[in-house]
PDB file of C-alpha atoms in Angstrom:
ATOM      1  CA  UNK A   5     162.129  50.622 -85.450  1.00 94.00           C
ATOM      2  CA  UNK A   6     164.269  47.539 -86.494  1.00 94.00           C
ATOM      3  CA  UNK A   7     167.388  49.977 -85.662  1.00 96.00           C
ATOM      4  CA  UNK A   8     166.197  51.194 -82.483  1.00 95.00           C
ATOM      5  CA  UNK A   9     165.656  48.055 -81.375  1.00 95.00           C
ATOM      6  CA  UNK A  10     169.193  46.589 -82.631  1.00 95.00           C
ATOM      7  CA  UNK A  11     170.757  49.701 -80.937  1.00 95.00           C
ATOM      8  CA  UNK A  12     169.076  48.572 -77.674  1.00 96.00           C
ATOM      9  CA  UNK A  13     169.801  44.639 -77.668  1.00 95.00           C
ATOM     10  CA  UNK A  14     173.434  45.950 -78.544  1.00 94.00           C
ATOM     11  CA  UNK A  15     173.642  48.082 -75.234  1.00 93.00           C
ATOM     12  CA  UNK A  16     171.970  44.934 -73.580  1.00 93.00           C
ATOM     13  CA  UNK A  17     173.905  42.123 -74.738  1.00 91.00           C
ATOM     14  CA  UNK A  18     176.448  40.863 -72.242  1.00 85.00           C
ATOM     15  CA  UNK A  19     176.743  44.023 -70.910  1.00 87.00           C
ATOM     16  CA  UNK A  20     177.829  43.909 -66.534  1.00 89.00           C
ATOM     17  CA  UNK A  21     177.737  47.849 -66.939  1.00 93.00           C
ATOM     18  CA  UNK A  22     174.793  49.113 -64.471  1.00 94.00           C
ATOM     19  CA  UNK A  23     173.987  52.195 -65.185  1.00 94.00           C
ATOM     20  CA  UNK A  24     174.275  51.575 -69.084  1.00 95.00           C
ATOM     21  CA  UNK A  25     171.755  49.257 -68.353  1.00 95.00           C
ATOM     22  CA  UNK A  26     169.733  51.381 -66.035  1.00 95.00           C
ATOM     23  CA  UNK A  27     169.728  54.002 -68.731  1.00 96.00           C
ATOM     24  CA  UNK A  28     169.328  51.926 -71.336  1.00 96.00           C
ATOM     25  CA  UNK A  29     165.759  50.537 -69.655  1.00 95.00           C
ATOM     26  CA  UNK A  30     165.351  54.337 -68.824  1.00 95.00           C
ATOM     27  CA  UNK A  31     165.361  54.900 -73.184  1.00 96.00           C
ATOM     28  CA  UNK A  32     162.820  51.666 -74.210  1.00 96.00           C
ATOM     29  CA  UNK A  33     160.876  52.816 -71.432  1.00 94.00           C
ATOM     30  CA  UNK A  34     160.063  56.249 -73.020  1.00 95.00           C
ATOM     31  CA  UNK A  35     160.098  54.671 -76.632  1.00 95.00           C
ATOM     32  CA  UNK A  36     157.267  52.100 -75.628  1.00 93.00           C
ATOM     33  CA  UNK A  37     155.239  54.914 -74.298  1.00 91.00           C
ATOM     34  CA  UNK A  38     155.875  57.094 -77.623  1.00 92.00           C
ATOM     35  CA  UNK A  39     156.598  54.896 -80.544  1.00 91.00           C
ATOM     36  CA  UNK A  40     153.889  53.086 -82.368  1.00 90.00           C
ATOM     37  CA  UNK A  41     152.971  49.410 -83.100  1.00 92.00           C
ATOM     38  CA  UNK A  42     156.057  48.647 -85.390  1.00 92.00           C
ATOM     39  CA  UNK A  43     158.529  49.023 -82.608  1.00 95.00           C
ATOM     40  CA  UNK A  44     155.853  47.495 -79.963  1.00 94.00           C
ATOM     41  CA  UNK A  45     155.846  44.412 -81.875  1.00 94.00           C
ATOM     42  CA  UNK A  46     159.450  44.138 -82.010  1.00 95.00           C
ATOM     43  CA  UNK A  47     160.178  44.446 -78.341  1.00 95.00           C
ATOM     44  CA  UNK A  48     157.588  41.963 -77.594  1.00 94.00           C
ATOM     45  CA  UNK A  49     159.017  38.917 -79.453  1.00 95.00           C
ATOM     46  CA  UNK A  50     161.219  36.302 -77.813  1.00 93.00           C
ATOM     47  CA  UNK A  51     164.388  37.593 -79.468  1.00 94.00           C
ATOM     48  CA  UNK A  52     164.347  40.568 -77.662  1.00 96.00           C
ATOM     49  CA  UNK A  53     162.198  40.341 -74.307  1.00 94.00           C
ATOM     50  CA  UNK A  54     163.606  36.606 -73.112  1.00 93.00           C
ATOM     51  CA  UNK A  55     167.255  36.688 -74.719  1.00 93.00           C
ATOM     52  CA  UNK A  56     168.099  40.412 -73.670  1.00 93.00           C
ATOM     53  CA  UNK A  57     165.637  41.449 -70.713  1.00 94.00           C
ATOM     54  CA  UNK A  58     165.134  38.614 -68.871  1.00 94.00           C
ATOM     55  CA  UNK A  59     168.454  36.977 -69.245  1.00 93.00           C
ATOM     56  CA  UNK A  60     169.806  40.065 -67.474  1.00 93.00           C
ATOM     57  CA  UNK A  61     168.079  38.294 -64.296  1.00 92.00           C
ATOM     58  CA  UNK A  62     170.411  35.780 -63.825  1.00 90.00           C
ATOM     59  CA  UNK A  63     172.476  36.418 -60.972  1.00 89.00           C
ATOM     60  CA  UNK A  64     175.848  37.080 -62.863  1.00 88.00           C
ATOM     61  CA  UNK A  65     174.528  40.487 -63.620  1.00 90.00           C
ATOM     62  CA  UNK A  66     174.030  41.348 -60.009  1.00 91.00           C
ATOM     63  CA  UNK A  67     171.318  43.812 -60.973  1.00 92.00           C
ATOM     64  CA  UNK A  68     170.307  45.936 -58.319  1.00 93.00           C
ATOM     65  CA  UNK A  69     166.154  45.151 -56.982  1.00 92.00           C
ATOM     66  CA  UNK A  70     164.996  48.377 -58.777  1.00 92.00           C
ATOM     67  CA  UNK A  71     166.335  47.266 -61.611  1.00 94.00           C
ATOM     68  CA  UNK A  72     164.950  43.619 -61.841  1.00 93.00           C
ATOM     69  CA  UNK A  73     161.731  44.758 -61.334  1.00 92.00           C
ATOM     70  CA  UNK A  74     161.635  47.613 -64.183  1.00 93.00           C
ATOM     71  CA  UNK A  75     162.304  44.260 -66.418  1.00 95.00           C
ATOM     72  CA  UNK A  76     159.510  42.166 -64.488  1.00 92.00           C
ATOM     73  CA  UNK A  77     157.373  45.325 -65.157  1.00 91.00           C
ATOM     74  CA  UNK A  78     157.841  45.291 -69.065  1.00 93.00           C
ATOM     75  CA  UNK A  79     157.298  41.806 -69.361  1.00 92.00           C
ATOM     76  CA  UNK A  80     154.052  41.833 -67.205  1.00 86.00           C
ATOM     77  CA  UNK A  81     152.673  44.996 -69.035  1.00 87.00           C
ATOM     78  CA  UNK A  82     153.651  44.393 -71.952  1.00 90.00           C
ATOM     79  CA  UNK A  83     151.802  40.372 -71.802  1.00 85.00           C
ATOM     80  CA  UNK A  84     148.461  42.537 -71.326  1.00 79.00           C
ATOM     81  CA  UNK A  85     148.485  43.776 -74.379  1.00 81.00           C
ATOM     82  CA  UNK A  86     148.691  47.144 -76.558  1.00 83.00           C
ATOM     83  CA  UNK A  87     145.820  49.467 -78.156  1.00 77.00           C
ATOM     84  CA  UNK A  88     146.166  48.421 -82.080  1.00 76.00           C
ATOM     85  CA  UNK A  89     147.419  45.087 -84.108  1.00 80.00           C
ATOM     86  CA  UNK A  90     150.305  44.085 -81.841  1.00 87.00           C
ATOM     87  CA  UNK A  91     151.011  40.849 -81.596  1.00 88.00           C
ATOM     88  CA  UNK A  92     151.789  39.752 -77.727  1.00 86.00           C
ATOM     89  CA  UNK A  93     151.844  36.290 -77.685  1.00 86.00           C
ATOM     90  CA  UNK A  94     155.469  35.693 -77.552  1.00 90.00           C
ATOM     91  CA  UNK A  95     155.914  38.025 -74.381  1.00 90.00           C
ATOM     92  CA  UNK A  96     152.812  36.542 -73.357  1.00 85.00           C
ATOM     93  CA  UNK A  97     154.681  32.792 -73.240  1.00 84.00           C
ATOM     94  CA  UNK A  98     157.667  34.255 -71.283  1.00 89.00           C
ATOM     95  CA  UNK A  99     155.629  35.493 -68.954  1.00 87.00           C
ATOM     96  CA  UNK A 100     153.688  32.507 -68.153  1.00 81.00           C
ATOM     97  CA  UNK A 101     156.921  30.493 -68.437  1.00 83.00           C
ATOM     98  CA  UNK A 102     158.315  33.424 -65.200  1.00 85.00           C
ATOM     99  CA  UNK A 103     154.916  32.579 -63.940  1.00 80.00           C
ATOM    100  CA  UNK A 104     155.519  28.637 -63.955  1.00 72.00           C
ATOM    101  CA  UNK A 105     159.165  29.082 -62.159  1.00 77.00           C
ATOM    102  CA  UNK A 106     157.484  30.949 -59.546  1.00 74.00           C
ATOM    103  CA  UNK A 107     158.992  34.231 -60.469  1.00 81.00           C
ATOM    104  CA  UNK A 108     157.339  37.233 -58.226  1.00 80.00           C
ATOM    105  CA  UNK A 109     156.258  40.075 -60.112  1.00 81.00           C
ATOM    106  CA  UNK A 110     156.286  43.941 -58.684  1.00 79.00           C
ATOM    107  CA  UNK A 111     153.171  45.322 -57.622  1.00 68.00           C
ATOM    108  CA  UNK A 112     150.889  46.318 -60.845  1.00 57.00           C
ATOM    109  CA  UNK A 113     151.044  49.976 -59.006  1.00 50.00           C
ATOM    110  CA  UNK A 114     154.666  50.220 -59.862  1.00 44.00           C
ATOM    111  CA  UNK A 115     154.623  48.947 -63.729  1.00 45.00           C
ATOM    112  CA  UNK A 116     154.091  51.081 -66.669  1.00 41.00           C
ATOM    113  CA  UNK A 117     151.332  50.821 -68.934  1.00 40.00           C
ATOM    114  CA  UNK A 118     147.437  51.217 -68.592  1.00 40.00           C
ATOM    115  CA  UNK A 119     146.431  52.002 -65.430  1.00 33.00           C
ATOM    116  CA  UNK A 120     144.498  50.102 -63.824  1.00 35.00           C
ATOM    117  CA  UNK A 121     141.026  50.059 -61.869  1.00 34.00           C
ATOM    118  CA  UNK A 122     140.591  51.095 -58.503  1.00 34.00           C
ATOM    119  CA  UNK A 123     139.485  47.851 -56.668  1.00 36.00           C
ATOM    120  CA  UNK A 124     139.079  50.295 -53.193  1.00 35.00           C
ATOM    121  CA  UNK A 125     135.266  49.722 -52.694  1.00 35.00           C
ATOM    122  CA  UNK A 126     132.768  52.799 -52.935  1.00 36.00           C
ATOM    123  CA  UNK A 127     131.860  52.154 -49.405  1.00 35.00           C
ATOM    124  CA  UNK A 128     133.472  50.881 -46.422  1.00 37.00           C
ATOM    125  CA  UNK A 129     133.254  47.369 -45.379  1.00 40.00           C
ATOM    126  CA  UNK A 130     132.451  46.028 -41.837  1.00 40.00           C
ATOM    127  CA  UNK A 131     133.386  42.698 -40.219  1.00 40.00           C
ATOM    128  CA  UNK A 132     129.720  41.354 -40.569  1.00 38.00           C
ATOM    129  CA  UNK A 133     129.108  41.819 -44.119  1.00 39.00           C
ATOM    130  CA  UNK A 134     132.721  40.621 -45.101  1.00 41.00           C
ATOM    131  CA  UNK A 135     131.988  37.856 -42.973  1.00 42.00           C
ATOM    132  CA  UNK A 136     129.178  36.590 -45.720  1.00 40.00           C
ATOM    133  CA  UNK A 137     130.073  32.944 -46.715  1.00 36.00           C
ATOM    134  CA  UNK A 138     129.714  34.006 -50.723  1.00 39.00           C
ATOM    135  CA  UNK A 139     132.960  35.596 -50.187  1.00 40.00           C
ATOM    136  CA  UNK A 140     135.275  32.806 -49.401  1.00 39.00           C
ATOM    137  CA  UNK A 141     134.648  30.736 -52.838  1.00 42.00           C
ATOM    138  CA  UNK A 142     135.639  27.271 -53.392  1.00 40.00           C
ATOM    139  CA  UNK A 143     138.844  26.456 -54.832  1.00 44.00           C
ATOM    140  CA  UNK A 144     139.019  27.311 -58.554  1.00 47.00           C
ATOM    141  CA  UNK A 145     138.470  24.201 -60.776  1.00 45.00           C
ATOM    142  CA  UNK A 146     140.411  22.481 -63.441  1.00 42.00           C
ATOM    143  CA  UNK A 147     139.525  20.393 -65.640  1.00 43.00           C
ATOM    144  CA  UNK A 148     141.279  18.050 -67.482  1.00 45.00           C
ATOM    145  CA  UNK A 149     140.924  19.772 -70.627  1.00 46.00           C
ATOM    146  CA  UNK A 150     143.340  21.641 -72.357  1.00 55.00           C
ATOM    147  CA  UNK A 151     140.105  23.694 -74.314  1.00 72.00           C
ATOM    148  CA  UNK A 152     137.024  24.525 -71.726  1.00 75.00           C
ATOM    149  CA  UNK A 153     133.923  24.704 -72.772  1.00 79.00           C
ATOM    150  CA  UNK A 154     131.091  27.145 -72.615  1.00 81.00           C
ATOM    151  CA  UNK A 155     129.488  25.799 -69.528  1.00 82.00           C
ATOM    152  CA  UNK A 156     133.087  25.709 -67.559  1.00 82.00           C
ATOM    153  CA  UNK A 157     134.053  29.221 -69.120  1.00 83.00           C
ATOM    154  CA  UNK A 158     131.311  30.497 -67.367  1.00 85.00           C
ATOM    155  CA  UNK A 159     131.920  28.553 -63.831  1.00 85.00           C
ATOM    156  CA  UNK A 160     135.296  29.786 -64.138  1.00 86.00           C
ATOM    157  CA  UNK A 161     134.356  33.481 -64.578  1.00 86.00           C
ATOM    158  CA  UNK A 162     131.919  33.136 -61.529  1.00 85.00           C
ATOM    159  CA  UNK A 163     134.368  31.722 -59.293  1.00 86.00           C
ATOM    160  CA  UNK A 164     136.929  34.667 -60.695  1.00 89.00           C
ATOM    161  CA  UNK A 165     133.945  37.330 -59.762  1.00 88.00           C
ATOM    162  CA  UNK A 166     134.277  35.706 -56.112  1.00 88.00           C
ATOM    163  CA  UNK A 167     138.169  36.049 -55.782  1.00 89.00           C
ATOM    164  CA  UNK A 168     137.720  39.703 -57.127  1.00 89.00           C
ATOM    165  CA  UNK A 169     135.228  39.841 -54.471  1.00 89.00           C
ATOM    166  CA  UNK A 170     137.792  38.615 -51.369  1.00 88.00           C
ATOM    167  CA  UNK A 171     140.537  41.155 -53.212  1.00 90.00           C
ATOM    168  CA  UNK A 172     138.705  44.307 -52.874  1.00 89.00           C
ATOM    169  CA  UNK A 173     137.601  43.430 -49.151  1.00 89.00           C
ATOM    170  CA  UNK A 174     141.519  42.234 -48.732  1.00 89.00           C
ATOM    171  CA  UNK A 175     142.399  45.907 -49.742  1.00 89.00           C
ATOM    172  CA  UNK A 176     139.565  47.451 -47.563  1.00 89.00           C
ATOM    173  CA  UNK A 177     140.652  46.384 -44.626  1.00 88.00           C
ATOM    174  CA  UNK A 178     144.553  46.611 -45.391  1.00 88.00           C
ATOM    175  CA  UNK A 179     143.980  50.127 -46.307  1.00 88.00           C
ATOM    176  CA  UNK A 180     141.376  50.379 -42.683  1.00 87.00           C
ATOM    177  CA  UNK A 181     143.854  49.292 -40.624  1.00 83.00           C
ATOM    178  CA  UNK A 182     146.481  50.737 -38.972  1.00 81.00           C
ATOM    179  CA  UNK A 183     149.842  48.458 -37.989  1.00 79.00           C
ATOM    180  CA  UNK A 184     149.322  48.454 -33.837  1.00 80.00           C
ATOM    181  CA  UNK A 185     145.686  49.335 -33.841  1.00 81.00           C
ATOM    182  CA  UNK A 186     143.958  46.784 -35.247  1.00 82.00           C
ATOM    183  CA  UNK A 187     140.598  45.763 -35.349  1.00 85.00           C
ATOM    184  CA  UNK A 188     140.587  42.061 -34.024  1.00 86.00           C
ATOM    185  CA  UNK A 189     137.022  40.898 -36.384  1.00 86.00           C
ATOM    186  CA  UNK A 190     139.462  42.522 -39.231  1.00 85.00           C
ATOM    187  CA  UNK A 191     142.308  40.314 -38.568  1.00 86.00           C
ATOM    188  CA  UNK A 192     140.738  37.373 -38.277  1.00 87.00           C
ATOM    189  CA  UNK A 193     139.095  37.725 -41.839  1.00 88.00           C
ATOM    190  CA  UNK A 194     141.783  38.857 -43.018  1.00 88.00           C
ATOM    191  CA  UNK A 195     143.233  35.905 -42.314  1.00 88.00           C
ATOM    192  CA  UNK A 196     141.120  34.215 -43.704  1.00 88.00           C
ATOM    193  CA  UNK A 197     141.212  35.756 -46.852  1.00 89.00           C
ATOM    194  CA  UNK A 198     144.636  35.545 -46.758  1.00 89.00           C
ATOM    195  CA  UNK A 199     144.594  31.643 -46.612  1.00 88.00           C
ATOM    196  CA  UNK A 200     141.950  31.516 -49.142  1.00 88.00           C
ATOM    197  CA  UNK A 201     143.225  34.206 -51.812  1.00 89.00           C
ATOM    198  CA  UNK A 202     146.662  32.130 -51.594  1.00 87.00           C
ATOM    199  CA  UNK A 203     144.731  28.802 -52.247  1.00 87.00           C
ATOM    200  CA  UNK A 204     142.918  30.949 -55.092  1.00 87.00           C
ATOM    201  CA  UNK A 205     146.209  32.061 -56.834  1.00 85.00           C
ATOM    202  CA  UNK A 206     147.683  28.462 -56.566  1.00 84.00           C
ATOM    203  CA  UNK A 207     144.568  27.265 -58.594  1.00 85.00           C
ATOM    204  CA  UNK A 208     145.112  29.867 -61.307  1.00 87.00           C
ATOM    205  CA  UNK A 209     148.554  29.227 -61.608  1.00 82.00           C
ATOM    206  CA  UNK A 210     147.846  25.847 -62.314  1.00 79.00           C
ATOM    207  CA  UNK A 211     145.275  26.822 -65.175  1.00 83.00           C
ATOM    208  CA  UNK A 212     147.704  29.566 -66.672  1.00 81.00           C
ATOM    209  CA  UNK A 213     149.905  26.638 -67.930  1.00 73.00           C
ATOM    210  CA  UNK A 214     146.766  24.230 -68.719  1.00 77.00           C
ATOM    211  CA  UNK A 215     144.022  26.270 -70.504  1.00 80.00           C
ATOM    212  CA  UNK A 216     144.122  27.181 -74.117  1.00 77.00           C
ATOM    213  CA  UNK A 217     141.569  30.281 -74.364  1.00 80.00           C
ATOM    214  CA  UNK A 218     142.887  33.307 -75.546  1.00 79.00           C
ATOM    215  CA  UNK A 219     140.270  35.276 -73.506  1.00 83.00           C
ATOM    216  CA  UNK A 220     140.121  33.245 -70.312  1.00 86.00           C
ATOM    217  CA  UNK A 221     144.425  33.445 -69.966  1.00 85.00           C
ATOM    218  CA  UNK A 222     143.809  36.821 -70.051  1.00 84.00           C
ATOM    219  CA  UNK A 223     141.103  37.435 -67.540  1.00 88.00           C
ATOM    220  CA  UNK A 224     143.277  34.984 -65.502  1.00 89.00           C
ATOM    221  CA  UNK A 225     146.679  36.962 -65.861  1.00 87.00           C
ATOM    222  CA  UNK A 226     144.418  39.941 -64.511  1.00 87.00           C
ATOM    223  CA  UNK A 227     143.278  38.447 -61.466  1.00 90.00           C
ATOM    224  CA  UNK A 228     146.643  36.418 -60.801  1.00 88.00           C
ATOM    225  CA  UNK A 229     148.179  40.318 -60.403  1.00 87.00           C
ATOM    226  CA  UNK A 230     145.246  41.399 -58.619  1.00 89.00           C
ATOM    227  CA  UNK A 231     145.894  38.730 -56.347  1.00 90.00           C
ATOM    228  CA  UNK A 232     149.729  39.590 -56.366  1.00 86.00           C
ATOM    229  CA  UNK A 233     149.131  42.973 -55.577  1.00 86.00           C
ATOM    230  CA  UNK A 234     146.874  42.209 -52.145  1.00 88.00           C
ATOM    231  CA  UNK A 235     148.833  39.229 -51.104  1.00 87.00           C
ATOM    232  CA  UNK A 236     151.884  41.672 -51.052  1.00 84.00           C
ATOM    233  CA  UNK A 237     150.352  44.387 -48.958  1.00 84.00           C
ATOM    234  CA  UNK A 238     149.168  41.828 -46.899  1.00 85.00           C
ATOM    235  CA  UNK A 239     152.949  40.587 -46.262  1.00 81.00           C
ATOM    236  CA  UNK A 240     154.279  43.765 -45.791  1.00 80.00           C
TER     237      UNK A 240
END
């Protein structure tokens, strides 16, 4: 693993060659999905994910879209986690940093890695039960604690099961309606949920940089892509 991974940051380093680069992402791509926990835990630590991927980002690579996002994909997927003893907290602290700078991250859909649960509801919405004031929550709070406590753990989680709740009726209607042939009670909740799911990531971003639980940053990195996914059907 330690040569594999030299062999790669060597093809990486400095290099304004595209389609090395392109096939180069092509190659760790297939070796994360193959190789084990030894070369996992290599990939994910500063040396390699901040000072090769992401400085290939800066703009006097020119990478092409496609590109940039493979290496938004890693680091996103690869800040979740792996099955067995792989350390992520490194790759986890460059992604928050990306997070802090307001870097956008692809759609979830496109990354590699575990896939993901279906937030399409098991049965179709309507305008009147979406309307249902339990659905637009209250902003998120923070506290002005670094460490929460039990009590605002769980406040947090509720007001998390509420922003779930405003994504999967945000993808209901998206996937409902049809540009040009929209149903006006849809688009004006929509809107709504638009305004509110913004307001909702804002909060989180704010606590991703703030809170020191292990298990709440990760519920919150879940829900901040959740979020990232509707808000960018939504815009499109």
């Amino acid at each position: 693993p330690k040569d594999a991974v030299k062999a790669l940051k060597k093809k990486l380093s400095k290099n304004c060659n595209h389609k090395e680069i392109r096939l180069t992402l092509s190659l760790l791509d297939m070796c994360i999905e193959n190789c084990g926990p030894r070369f996992q835990s290599l990939v994910v630590k500063k040396d390699f994910c901040k000072d090769k991927l992401v400085k290939l980002l800066n703009p006097r690579y020119n990478l092409p879209i496609d590109m940039q996002e493979k290496i938004l994909s890693f680091i996103m997927t690869w800040a979740r986690g792996f099955p067995g003893a792989v350390d992520v907290s490194e790759v986890k602290e460059v992604y928050l940093e990306l997070l802090k700078k307001g870097v956008e991250f692809p759609s979830s859909d496109t990354s590699r890695g575990e896939p993901k649960t279906s937030s399409k509801p098991s049965t179709k919405s309507s305008p009147s039960s979406a309307n249902s004031p339990k659905q637009l929550s209250p902003p998120l709070t923070t506290g002005p604690t670094l460490l929460l406590t039990p009590d605002q753990i769980g406040k947090l989680y509720s007001e998390l099961d509420i922003t779930k709740m405003n994504v999967r009726v945000m993808s209901s209607i998206l996937k409902e309606n049809v540009p040009g042939s929209e149903n006006p009670d849809d688009m004006n909740l929509l809107q709504k949920l638009y305004k509110t799911c913004r307001m909702m990531q804002e909060r989180i971003m704010d606590l991703l940089v703030t809170v020191e639980n292990e298990d709440v940053i990760v519920e919150l990195i879940q829900v901040n892509e959740d979020l990232n996914d509707v808000l960018l059907g939504h815009e499109r």
